mmCIF file of C-alpha atoms and ligand atoms in Angstrom:
data_model
loop_
_atom_site.group_PDB
_atom_site.id
_atom_site.type_symbol
_atom_site.label_atom_id
_atom_site.label_comp_id
_atom_site.label_asym_id
_atom_site.label_seq_id
_atom_site.Cartn_x
_atom_site.Cartn_y
_atom_site.Cartn_z
ATOM 1 C CA MET H 18 29.157 -13.638 -70.294
ATOM 2 C CA ASP H 19 26.996 -16.440 -68.727
ATOM 3 C CA LYS H 20 24.743 -16.280 -66.652
ATOM 4 C CA LYS H 21 24.493 -16.729 -63.482
ATOM 5 C CA LEU H 22 22.430 -19.845 -61.734
ATOM 6 C CA LEU H 23 20.894 -19.596 -59.121
ATOM 7 C CA THR H 24 19.498 -23.242 -58.596
ATOM 8 C CA PRO H 25 20.402 -26.117 -56.894
ATOM 9 C CA GLY H 26 22.863 -27.500 -59.709
ATOM 10 C CA PRO H 27 24.048 -27.297 -62.181
ATOM 11 C CA LEU H 28 26.006 -24.300 -60.892
ATOM 12 C CA THR H 29 27.960 -21.532 -62.626
ATOM 13 C CA THR H 30 31.190 -22.162 -61.556
ATOM 14 C CA SER H 31 34.940 -20.665 -61.815
ATOM 15 C CA ILE H 32 36.922 -19.524 -64.706
ATOM 16 C CA THR H 33 39.164 -22.192 -63.691
ATOM 17 C CA THR H 34 37.071 -25.263 -63.707
ATOM 18 C CA LYS H 35 35.764 -24.723 -67.522
ATOM 19 C CA GLU H 36 39.622 -24.300 -68.468
ATOM 20 C CA ALA H 37 39.812 -27.932 -66.505
ATOM 21 C CA MET H 38 38.586 -29.385 -69.377
ATOM 22 C CA LEU H 39 40.546 -27.752 -72.533
ATOM 23 C CA HIS H 40 42.568 -30.684 -72.108
ATOM 24 C CA ASP H 41 41.709 -34.362 -73.429
ATOM 25 C CA TRP H 42 43.454 -37.360 -71.895
ATOM 26 C CA GLY H 43 43.879 -41.308 -72.266
ATOM 27 C CA SER H 44 41.747 -43.153 -69.806
ATOM 28 C CA ARG H 45 44.273 -45.544 -68.769
ATOM 29 C CA ASP H 46 46.800 -43.055 -69.177
ATOM 30 C CA GLN H 47 50.102 -42.331 -65.222
ATOM 31 C CA LYS H 48 48.061 -38.706 -65.868
ATOM 32 C CA PHE H 49 44.858 -39.509 -65.663
ATOM 33 C CA ILE H 50 45.110 -42.190 -63.248
ATOM 34 C CA ASP H 51 46.755 -39.627 -60.609
ATOM 35 C CA LEU H 52 44.158 -37.496 -61.022
ATOM 36 C CA ASN H 53 41.742 -39.390 -60.183
ATOM 37 C CA GLN H 54 43.266 -41.803 -57.013
ATOM 38 C CA SER H 55 44.006 -37.608 -55.869
ATOM 39 C CA ILE H 56 40.132 -36.573 -56.743
ATOM 40 C CA LEU H 57 38.864 -39.657 -54.051
ATOM 41 C CA GLU H 58 41.673 -39.149 -52.193
ATOM 42 C CA SER H 59 40.402 -35.381 -51.707
ATOM 43 C CA LEU H 60 36.664 -36.591 -50.696
ATOM 44 C CA VAL H 61 37.937 -39.848 -47.846
ATOM 45 C CA LYS H 62 39.624 -36.757 -46.812
ATOM 46 C CA LEU H 63 36.904 -34.146 -46.330
ATOM 47 C CA ILE H 64 34.910 -36.234 -44.381
ATOM 48 C CA ASP H 65 37.708 -36.998 -41.503
ATOM 49 C CA GLY H 66 37.341 -41.628 -42.775
ATOM 50 C CA GLU H 67 41.215 -42.250 -43.617
ATOM 51 C CA ASP H 68 41.274 -45.365 -41.685
ATOM 52 C CA SER H 69 37.879 -46.150 -42.142
ATOM 53 C CA TYR H 70 35.931 -45.117 -45.724
ATOM 54 C CA GLN H 71 36.649 -45.284 -48.850
ATOM 55 C CA CYS H 72 34.957 -43.609 -52.256
ATOM 56 C CA VAL H 73 34.092 -44.800 -55.170
ATOM 57 C CA PRO H 74 32.676 -42.759 -57.621
ATOM 58 C CA MET H 75 30.182 -42.693 -59.657
ATOM 59 C CA GLN H 76 29.004 -41.158 -63.384
ATOM 60 C CA GLY H 77 26.111 -40.027 -64.198
ATOM 61 C CA SER H 78 23.798 -37.085 -62.942
ATOM 62 C CA GLY H 79 23.093 -37.702 -58.157
ATOM 63 C CA THR H 80 19.916 -39.574 -58.654
ATOM 64 C CA PHE H 81 23.152 -42.375 -59.663
ATOM 65 C CA ALA H 82 24.770 -42.347 -57.373
ATOM 66 C CA VAL H 83 22.483 -42.418 -54.936
ATOM 67 C CA GLU H 84 20.791 -45.706 -56.665
ATOM 68 C CA SER H 85 23.681 -47.168 -56.517
ATOM 69 C CA MET H 86 24.830 -46.516 -52.820
ATOM 70 C CA ILE H 87 21.273 -48.431 -52.473
ATOM 71 C CA SER H 88 21.415 -51.045 -54.211
ATOM 72 C CA SER H 89 24.620 -51.873 -54.008
ATOM 73 C CA LEU H 90 25.330 -52.095 -49.799
ATOM 74 C CA THR H 91 21.652 -53.102 -48.967
ATOM 75 C CA PRO H 92 21.426 -57.363 -48.915
ATOM 76 C CA LYS H 93 18.421 -58.026 -50.537
ATOM 77 C CA ASP H 94 16.804 -58.888 -47.100
ATOM 78 C CA ALA H 95 17.701 -55.676 -45.832
ATOM 79 C CA LYS H 96 14.213 -52.864 -44.178
ATOM 80 C CA ILE H 97 15.012 -50.771 -44.379
ATOM 81 C CA LEU H 98 13.182 -46.618 -42.907
ATOM 82 C CA ILE H 99 13.270 -43.707 -45.359
ATOM 83 C CA LEU H 100 12.825 -40.140 -43.325
ATOM 84 C CA ILE H 101 10.946 -38.460 -46.002
ATOM 85 C CA ASN H 102 10.333 -34.763 -45.325
ATOM 86 C CA GLY H 103 10.248 -33.604 -49.450
ATOM 87 C CA ALA H 104 11.101 -34.857 -53.595
ATOM 88 C CA TYR H 105 15.114 -36.294 -52.705
ATOM 89 C CA GLY H 106 13.901 -38.637 -49.695
ATOM 90 C CA HIS H 107 10.821 -39.407 -51.656
ATOM 91 C CA ARG H 108 13.068 -40.063 -54.642
ATOM 92 C CA MET H 109 14.957 -43.129 -52.498
ATOM 93 C CA LYS H 110 11.393 -44.680 -51.760
ATOM 94 C CA LYS H 111 11.036 -45.373 -55.694
ATOM 95 C CA MET H 112 14.541 -46.607 -55.719
ATOM 96 C CA CYS H 113 13.829 -49.056 -52.830
ATOM 97 C CA SER H 114 10.755 -50.671 -54.995
ATOM 98 C CA TYR H 115 12.057 -50.431 -57.991
ATOM 99 C CA LEU H 116 15.191 -52.449 -56.398
ATOM 100 C CA ASN H 117 12.580 -54.961 -54.605
ATOM 101 C CA ARG H 118 13.610 -53.558 -50.944
ATOM 102 C CA GLU H 119 11.503 -53.204 -48.371
ATOM 103 C CA CYS H 120 10.966 -49.848 -46.993
ATOM 104 C CA ILE H 121 8.664 -48.061 -44.320
ATOM 105 C CA ALA H 122 8.641 -44.722 -44.473
ATOM 106 C CA TYR H 123 8.021 -41.392 -42.249
ATOM 107 C CA GLU H 124 7.084 -38.115 -43.330
ATOM 108 C CA VAL H 125 6.469 -35.246 -42.444
ATOM 109 C CA ALA H 126 5.457 -31.420 -44.107
ATOM 110 C CA GLU H 127 8.331 -29.914 -46.494
ATOM 111 C CA HIS H 128 9.104 -27.372 -43.859
ATOM 112 C CA GLU H 129 9.193 -29.762 -41.477
ATOM 113 C CA GLN H 130 12.094 -31.263 -39.217
ATOM 114 C CA HIS H 131 11.358 -34.950 -38.488
ATOM 115 C CA LYS H 132 11.208 -35.392 -34.060
ATOM 116 C CA ILE H 133 14.006 -37.578 -33.119
ATOM 117 C CA SER H 134 11.561 -38.901 -30.451
ATOM 118 C CA GLU H 135 9.053 -40.553 -33.272
ATOM 119 C CA VAL H 136 12.132 -42.417 -35.204
ATOM 120 C CA GLU H 137 12.450 -43.385 -31.942
ATOM 121 C CA LYS H 138 9.156 -45.180 -31.605
ATOM 122 C CA ILE H 139 8.861 -45.822 -35.189
ATOM 123 C CA ILE H 140 12.140 -48.422 -34.594
ATOM 124 C CA ASP H 141 11.537 -49.330 -31.133
ATOM 125 C CA THR H 142 7.361 -50.650 -32.791
ATOM 126 C CA ASN H 143 9.453 -52.103 -36.195
ATOM 127 C CA LYS H 144 11.337 -55.425 -35.427
ATOM 128 C CA GLY H 145 14.450 -55.892 -37.739
ATOM 129 C CA LEU H 146 15.113 -52.145 -39.014
ATOM 130 C CA THR H 147 18.544 -52.653 -40.330
ATOM 131 C CA HIS H 148 18.502 -49.127 -41.943
ATOM 132 C CA VAL H 149 17.700 -46.003 -41.889
ATOM 133 C CA PHE H 150 18.162 -43.009 -44.761
ATOM 134 C CA ALA H 151 18.063 -39.596 -44.312
ATOM 135 C CA VAL H 152 18.462 -36.665 -46.391
ATOM 136 C CA TYR H 153 21.411 -34.252 -45.230
ATOM 137 C CA CYS H 154 20.063 -30.387 -47.095
ATOM 138 C CA GLU H 155 16.101 -31.867 -48.408
ATOM 139 C CA THR H 156 16.129 -29.115 -51.460
ATOM 140 C CA THR H 157 13.237 -29.789 -52.583
ATOM 141 C CA SER H 158 12.469 -26.477 -49.691
ATOM 142 C CA GLY H 159 15.741 -26.009 -48.155
ATOM 143 C CA ILE H 160 15.383 -27.532 -44.827
ATOM 144 C CA LEU H 161 18.412 -28.322 -42.998
ATOM 145 C CA ASN H 162 17.752 -32.127 -41.427
ATOM 146 C CA PRO H 163 19.016 -32.884 -37.544
ATOM 147 C CA ILE H 164 21.466 -35.516 -38.967
ATOM 148 C CA GLN H 165 23.902 -35.439 -36.423
ATOM 149 C CA GLU H 166 20.842 -36.091 -33.599
ATOM 150 C CA ILE H 167 19.794 -38.639 -36.470
ATOM 151 C CA ALA H 168 22.634 -40.308 -36.370
ATOM 152 C CA ASP H 169 23.051 -40.248 -32.878
ATOM 153 C CA LEU H 170 19.874 -41.962 -32.775
ATOM 154 C CA VAL H 171 21.026 -45.237 -34.955
ATOM 155 C CA GLU H 172 23.298 -45.462 -33.504
ATOM 156 C CA ARG H 173 22.303 -45.938 -30.022
ATOM 157 C CA LYS H 174 20.172 -48.825 -31.797
ATOM 158 C CA ARG H 175 22.937 -50.105 -33.933
ATOM 159 C CA LEU H 176 21.362 -49.865 -37.372
ATOM 160 C CA SER H 177 23.086 -48.729 -40.784
ATOM 161 C CA LEU H 178 21.931 -45.082 -41.481
ATOM 162 C CA PHE H 179 22.220 -43.938 -45.204
ATOM 163 C CA VAL H 180 22.445 -40.482 -45.708
ATOM 164 C CA ASP H 181 21.928 -38.149 -49.770
ATOM 165 C CA ALA H 182 24.140 -34.804 -48.897
ATOM 166 C CA MET H 183 23.606 -33.730 -52.434
ATOM 167 C CA SER H 184 23.672 -30.846 -51.648
ATOM 168 C CA ALA H 185 25.291 -29.882 -47.641
ATOM 169 C CA PHE H 186 28.395 -32.068 -48.763
ATOM 170 C CA GLY H 187 31.547 -29.892 -49.000
ATOM 171 C CA ALA H 188 29.069 -26.637 -47.515
ATOM 172 C CA LEU H 189 27.377 -27.748 -44.312
ATOM 173 C CA PRO H 190 30.002 -30.039 -41.557
ATOM 174 C CA PHE H 191 30.287 -33.887 -42.353
ATOM 175 C CA SER H 192 33.462 -35.800 -40.589
ATOM 176 C CA SER H 193 32.650 -39.065 -39.398
ATOM 177 C CA LYS H 194 34.533 -39.062 -36.737
ATOM 178 C CA HIS H 195 31.696 -36.115 -35.397
ATOM 179 C CA ILE H 196 28.390 -38.857 -37.791
ATOM 180 C CA LYS H 197 27.958 -41.949 -37.346
ATOM 181 C CA PHE H 198 27.365 -43.751 -40.242
ATOM 182 C CA ASP H 199 27.235 -46.329 -43.046
ATOM 183 C CA ALA H 200 27.578 -44.563 -46.797
ATOM 184 C CA VAL H 201 26.716 -40.899 -48.206
ATOM 185 C CA ALA H 202 26.341 -40.208 -51.961
ATOM 186 C CA ALA H 203 26.846 -36.895 -52.854
ATOM 187 C CA SER H 204 27.779 -35.264 -56.768
ATOM 188 C CA SER H 205 30.769 -32.873 -58.259
ATOM 189 C CA ASN H 206 28.437 -30.509 -59.007
ATOM 190 C CA LYS H 207 26.675 -29.475 -56.402
ATOM 191 C CA CYS H 208 28.655 -27.555 -53.071
ATOM 192 C CA LEU H 209 31.379 -29.516 -54.793
ATOM 193 C CA GLU H 210 31.525 -26.495 -57.785
ATOM 194 C CA GLY H 211 32.742 -28.582 -60.511
ATOM 195 C CA VAL H 212 30.382 -29.792 -63.966
ATOM 196 C CA PRO H 213 28.288 -32.223 -63.908
ATOM 197 C CA GLY H 214 28.219 -35.731 -64.578
ATOM 198 C CA VAL H 215 30.123 -37.895 -62.036
ATOM 199 C CA GLY H 216 29.076 -38.383 -57.960
ATOM 200 C CA PHE H 217 31.030 -40.197 -55.383
ATOM 201 C CA ILE H 218 30.038 -42.925 -52.638
ATOM 202 C CA LEU H 219 31.539 -42.007 -49.607
ATOM 203 C CA VAL H 220 31.673 -45.979 -47.693
ATOM 204 C CA GLN H 221 33.297 -47.342 -44.420
ATOM 205 C CA ASN H 222 35.664 -49.853 -45.362
ATOM 206 C CA ASN H 223 33.681 -53.081 -44.034
ATOM 207 C CA VAL H 224 30.056 -51.831 -45.419
ATOM 208 C CA ILE H 225 31.506 -51.849 -49.216
ATOM 209 C CA GLU H 226 34.019 -55.224 -48.287
ATOM 210 C CA ASN H 227 31.018 -57.713 -47.822
ATOM 211 C CA ALA H 228 28.721 -55.687 -50.924
ATOM 212 C CA LYS H 229 29.220 -58.241 -53.421
ATOM 213 C CA GLY H 230 25.946 -59.458 -54.675
ATOM 214 C CA ASN H 231 23.527 -57.513 -53.681
ATOM 215 C CA SER H 232 23.128 -55.193 -57.544
ATOM 216 C CA HIS H 233 21.329 -55.848 -59.545
ATOM 217 C CA SER H 234 23.132 -53.830 -61.909
ATOM 218 C CA LEU H 235 26.332 -54.691 -63.961
ATOM 219 C CA SER H 236 26.934 -50.576 -64.509
ATOM 220 C CA LEU H 237 25.963 -48.690 -61.476
ATOM 221 C CA ASP H 238 27.300 -51.650 -58.261
ATOM 222 C CA LEU H 239 29.784 -49.951 -56.839
ATOM 223 C CA TYR H 240 31.539 -53.145 -54.832
ATOM 224 C CA ASP H 241 32.599 -53.810 -58.873
ATOM 225 C CA GLN H 242 32.974 -50.352 -59.624
ATOM 226 C CA TRP H 243 35.592 -50.673 -56.101
ATOM 227 C CA GLN H 244 37.265 -53.604 -57.243
ATOM 228 C CA ALA H 245 38.000 -53.386 -60.332
ATOM 229 C CA MET H 246 39.754 -49.261 -59.151
ATOM 230 C CA GLU H 247 41.715 -51.137 -56.374
ATOM 231 C CA LYS H 248 42.997 -53.724 -59.128
ATOM 232 C CA ASN H 249 44.353 -51.121 -61.094
ATOM 233 C CA LYS H 250 43.688 -47.833 -60.538
ATOM 234 C CA GLN H 251 41.498 -47.921 -63.408
ATOM 235 C CA TRP H 252 37.392 -46.675 -63.994
ATOM 236 C CA ARG H 253 36.074 -50.256 -65.351
ATOM 237 C CA PHE H 254 34.314 -48.500 -68.176
ATOM 238 C CA THR H 255 34.301 -45.401 -70.502
ATOM 239 C CA PRO H 256 35.864 -42.484 -67.797
ATOM 240 C CA PRO H 257 33.818 -39.305 -68.142
ATOM 241 C CA THR H 258 37.339 -37.391 -67.987
ATOM 242 C CA HIS H 259 36.491 -33.823 -68.406
ATOM 243 C CA VAL H 260 34.774 -33.202 -65.996
ATOM 244 C CA LEU H 261 37.299 -35.601 -63.776
ATOM 245 C CA ALA H 262 40.145 -32.821 -64.902
ATOM 246 C CA ALA H 263 37.395 -30.153 -63.915
ATOM 247 C CA PHE H 264 36.146 -31.433 -60.823
ATOM 248 C CA TYR H 265 40.046 -31.737 -59.952
ATOM 249 C CA GLN H 266 40.336 -28.188 -60.454
ATOM 250 C CA ALA H 267 36.836 -27.557 -58.534
ATOM 251 C CA ILE H 268 38.597 -29.583 -54.977
ATOM 252 C CA LYS H 269 41.672 -27.312 -55.014
ATOM 253 C CA GLU H 270 39.667 -24.784 -55.740
ATOM 254 C CA HIS H 271 37.645 -25.749 -52.189
ATOM 255 C CA LYS H 272 40.811 -27.003 -50.289
ATOM 256 C CA LYS H 273 41.731 -22.502 -51.242
ATOM 257 C CA GLU H 274 39.126 -20.817 -49.922
ATOM 258 C CA GLY H 275 39.579 -23.066 -46.107
ATOM 259 C CA GLY H 276 37.350 -26.473 -46.834
ATOM 260 C CA ILE H 277 34.531 -27.180 -45.500
ATOM 261 C CA LYS H 278 34.231 -23.861 -42.888
ATOM 262 C CA GLY H 279 35.406 -21.539 -46.136
ATOM 263 C CA ARG H 280 32.662 -22.764 -48.194
ATOM 264 C CA TYR H 281 29.432 -22.663 -45.704
ATOM 265 C CA GLU H 282 31.022 -18.904 -44.709
ATOM 266 C CA ARG H 283 30.205 -17.617 -47.975
ATOM 267 C CA TYR H 284 27.391 -19.258 -48.520
ATOM 268 C CA SER H 285 25.541 -18.583 -45.481
ATOM 269 C CA ASN H 286 26.752 -14.891 -45.843
ATOM 270 C CA ASN H 287 25.139 -15.302 -49.590
ATOM 271 C CA CYS H 288 22.135 -16.920 -48.363
ATOM 272 C CA LYS H 289 21.032 -13.893 -45.775
ATOM 273 C CA ILE H 290 21.445 -10.995 -48.364
ATOM 274 C CA ILE H 291 18.534 -12.905 -50.890
ATOM 275 C CA CYS H 292 16.322 -14.114 -47.410
ATOM 276 C CA ASP H 293 16.569 -10.260 -46.274
ATOM 277 C CA GLY H 294 17.034 -8.458 -49.518
ATOM 278 C CA MET H 295 13.780 -10.509 -50.235
ATOM 279 C CA LYS H 296 12.078 -9.648 -47.026
ATOM 280 C CA GLU H 297 12.664 -6.637 -46.880
ATOM 281 C CA MET H 298 10.973 -5.993 -50.774
ATOM 282 C CA GLY H 299 8.177 -7.518 -48.486
ATOM 283 C CA PHE H 300 8.967 -11.544 -49.735
ATOM 284 C CA GLU H 301 7.979 -14.432 -47.670
ATOM 285 C CA GLN H 302 10.485 -17.067 -46.096
ATOM 286 C CA LEU H 303 8.795 -20.364 -46.307
ATOM 287 C CA LEU H 304 11.070 -21.863 -43.347
ATOM 288 C CA PRO H 305 12.594 -19.877 -40.518
ATOM 289 C CA ASP H 306 16.545 -18.869 -40.772
ATOM 290 C CA GLU H 307 16.416 -21.528 -37.643
ATOM 291 C CA ILE H 308 15.644 -24.222 -39.933
ATOM 292 C CA GLN H 309 16.764 -23.544 -42.760
ATOM 293 C CA ALA H 310 20.349 -24.184 -44.902
ATOM 294 C CA PRO H 311 22.071 -22.211 -46.354
ATOM 295 C CA ILE H 312 21.350 -23.400 -50.159
ATOM 296 C CA ILE H 313 18.575 -22.291 -51.359
ATOM 297 C CA ILE H 314 15.347 -19.851 -49.871
ATOM 298 C CA THR H 315 11.639 -21.436 -51.163
ATOM 299 C CA PHE H 316 10.132 -18.205 -50.815
ATOM 300 C CA LYS H 317 6.106 -18.251 -50.906
ATOM 301 C CA GLN H 318 4.514 -16.382 -54.823
ATOM 302 C CA PRO H 319 3.028 -13.204 -53.125
ATOM 303 C CA GLN H 320 -0.890 -13.501 -53.814
ATOM 304 C CA ASN H 321 -1.133 -10.296 -56.745
ATOM 305 C CA SER H 322 -3.290 -11.047 -59.806
ATOM 306 C CA ASN H 323 0.461 -9.508 -62.027
ATOM 307 C CA PHE H 324 2.801 -12.131 -60.342
ATOM 308 C CA ASN H 325 2.981 -15.588 -62.926
ATOM 309 C CA PHE H 326 6.145 -17.223 -62.239
ATOM 310 C CA GLN H 327 7.661 -17.883 -66.212
ATOM 311 C CA GLN H 328 7.290 -13.508 -65.902
ATOM 312 C CA PHE H 329 9.406 -13.456 -63.319
ATOM 313 C CA TYR H 330 11.518 -15.736 -64.388
ATOM 314 C CA ASP H 331 11.742 -14.364 -67.980
ATOM 315 C CA ALA H 332 12.748 -11.253 -67.002
ATOM 316 C CA LEU H 333 15.190 -12.190 -64.011
ATOM 317 C CA SER H 334 16.902 -14.393 -67.542
ATOM 318 C CA LYS H 335 17.080 -10.930 -69.532
ATOM 319 C CA LYS H 336 18.304 -9.881 -66.710
ATOM 320 C CA ASN H 337 21.041 -12.686 -66.213
ATOM 321 C CA PHE H 338 19.801 -14.567 -62.979
ATOM 322 C CA LEU H 339 18.215 -17.364 -63.647
ATOM 323 C CA ILE H 340 16.013 -18.874 -60.418
ATOM 324 C CA TYR H 341 14.216 -22.467 -59.798
ATOM 325 C CA PRO H 342 10.433 -23.423 -60.117
ATOM 326 C CA GLY H 343 9.504 -24.638 -56.858
ATOM 327 C CA LYS H 344 8.788 -27.848 -56.099
ATOM 328 C CA LEU H 345 6.725 -27.972 -53.147
ATOM 329 C CA THR H 346 3.613 -29.492 -53.740
ATOM 330 C CA VAL H 347 1.908 -27.684 -50.940
ATOM 331 C CA ALA H 348 2.060 -23.330 -52.281
ATOM 332 C CA ASP H 349 2.417 -21.707 -55.155
ATOM 333 C CA THR H 350 6.284 -20.961 -54.378
ATOM 334 C CA PHE H 351 9.930 -20.296 -56.220
ATOM 335 C CA ARG H 352 13.311 -21.138 -54.863
ATOM 336 C CA ILE H 353 16.597 -18.769 -55.086
ATOM 337 C CA GLY H 354 19.546 -20.969 -54.994
ATOM 338 C CA CYS H 355 22.899 -19.384 -52.840
ATOM 339 C CA ILE H 356 25.582 -21.891 -54.391
ATOM 340 C CA GLY H 357 27.784 -21.339 -57.052
ATOM 341 C CA ASN H 358 30.670 -19.641 -57.685
ATOM 342 C CA LEU H 359 29.020 -16.892 -56.691
ATOM 343 C CA ASP H 360 29.803 -14.111 -53.706
ATOM 344 C CA GLU H 361 28.279 -10.860 -51.968
ATOM 345 C CA LYS H 362 27.836 -9.264 -55.240
ATOM 346 C CA ASP H 363 26.758 -11.176 -57.149
ATOM 347 C CA MET H 364 24.263 -11.649 -54.691
ATOM 348 C CA ARG H 365 23.098 -8.121 -54.286
ATOM 349 C CA ASP H 366 22.718 -7.997 -58.022
ATOM 350 C CA ALA H 367 20.029 -10.294 -58.254
ATOM 351 C CA ILE H 368 18.331 -8.394 -55.072
ATOM 352 C CA GLN H 369 18.711 -5.415 -57.344
ATOM 353 C CA ALA H 370 16.833 -6.994 -60.529
ATOM 354 C CA VAL H 371 14.372 -8.114 -58.679
ATOM 355 C CA LYS H 372 13.498 -5.274 -57.584
ATOM 356 C CA GLU H 373 13.207 -3.653 -60.661
ATOM 357 C CA VAL H 374 11.702 -7.368 -63.010
ATOM 358 C CA MET H 375 8.756 -5.706 -59.522
ATOM 359 C CA GLN H 376 8.544 -2.190 -60.837
ATOM 360 C CA GLU H 377 8.113 -3.594 -64.405
ATOM 361 C CA LEU H 378 5.579 -6.166 -64.247
ATOM 362 C CA GLN H 379 4.531 -3.427 -61.556
ATOM 363 C CA ILE H 380 3.647 -6.454 -59.036
ATOM 364 C CA ARG H 381 2.976 -4.174 -55.443
ATOM 365 C CA ILE H 382 3.825 -7.456 -52.387
ATOM 366 C CA LYS H 383 1.613 -4.668 -49.309
HETATM 367 C C1 LIG K 412 20.282 -32.718 -56.389
HETATM 368 C C2 LIG K 412 19.822 -33.573 -55.677
HETATM 369 C C3 LIG K 412 19.473 -34.949 -56.082
HETATM 370 C C4 LIG K 412 20.361 -35.935 -57.612
HETATM 371 O O1 LIG K 412 19.893 -34.609 -58.259
HETATM 372 P P1 LIG K 412 19.874 -35.331 -59.789
HETATM 373 O O2 LIG K 412 19.480 -34.371 -61.353
HETATM 374 O O3 LIG K 412 20.207 -36.592 -60.775
HETATM 375 O O4 LIG K 412 21.368 -34.543 -60.180
HETATM 376 C C5 LIG K 412 19.920 -36.109 -54.581
HETATM 377 N N1 LIG K 412 18.764 -35.344 -53.959
HETATM 378 C C6 LIG K 412 19.668 -34.049 -53.275
HETATM 379 C C7 LIG K 412 19.151 -33.960 -51.558
HETATM 380 C C8 LIG K 412 19.288 -33.128 -53.501
HETATM 381 O O5 LIG K 412 19.836 -32.044 -54.420
#
């Protein structure tokens, strides 16, 4: 009886996904090669990218995938605009600084979307920009960024769009038929409900083909990883075999649920139950519903002297629910995730657990 993870990842996974890790795989064996190939093909299909995109996996957590996307797919003389409204936008900026890529940022508050007209103005006044980086769902607050509008503008301006879709991929729409982008990074252990350990980058054919020599790092070199896998379908270095076996199973279950649409519906329902239940108790949700992604919800800590986040966390943990601390710079908050292999009963149980904890700790919200 594991605790339920109301977090942005790693997440609660299905028993069958966990069971998929009970075998040992030879990394050069045909069975494993086929499994690996099937994962890559499924991920390309999820963006309707069969004709024009490649999927290149990268070992490590999601950050490794983002860093390998940036370092391998931007030339050394790239000039990048980063749209920041939370920690993950900031992280991309930090990567650019490590990688010596010139960048400017358009930063807005963590609870606000970027203004498209402002993005346009920045592009027009900063001649020579080559790339725009955006985060789809900024997990810092749970805000849904307007990726379609951003992509439309970037396409109109003939720049390259790179997206960190880590916490959205597999649950929020992201078809290459509608959204024009050069590359997107995501990982196994968020909305696709695998276990952590591998990320992946979906990249346009011509972008990966021209990526030779960009990367400063051998292990993060996406071009080298792609070339090697093109040659013999094998990983260059030890692959996370068990993680990939679990990922294969998780992708099968994603498909069975109805793909992106099915998952979106379950998460939206989960999100609504959490938001309604918390608001009924008097908690204040940071974001208005229109810009709240059904992934993770930020609540303000109540102004009550009995409220202490660690106590609240521990009491919920005793009832088998793990929530997440806040990450906002502007207010004291905490977060409740609604993704992972959890359904509406789990969400109702979570709300009931919060109610009981509020009584036990004598926290009243007026
Ligand atoms: C989770 C996440 C990442 C990657 O974080 P890791 O801890 O390295 O897996 C990157 N961007 C966003 C938006 C995320 O939610």
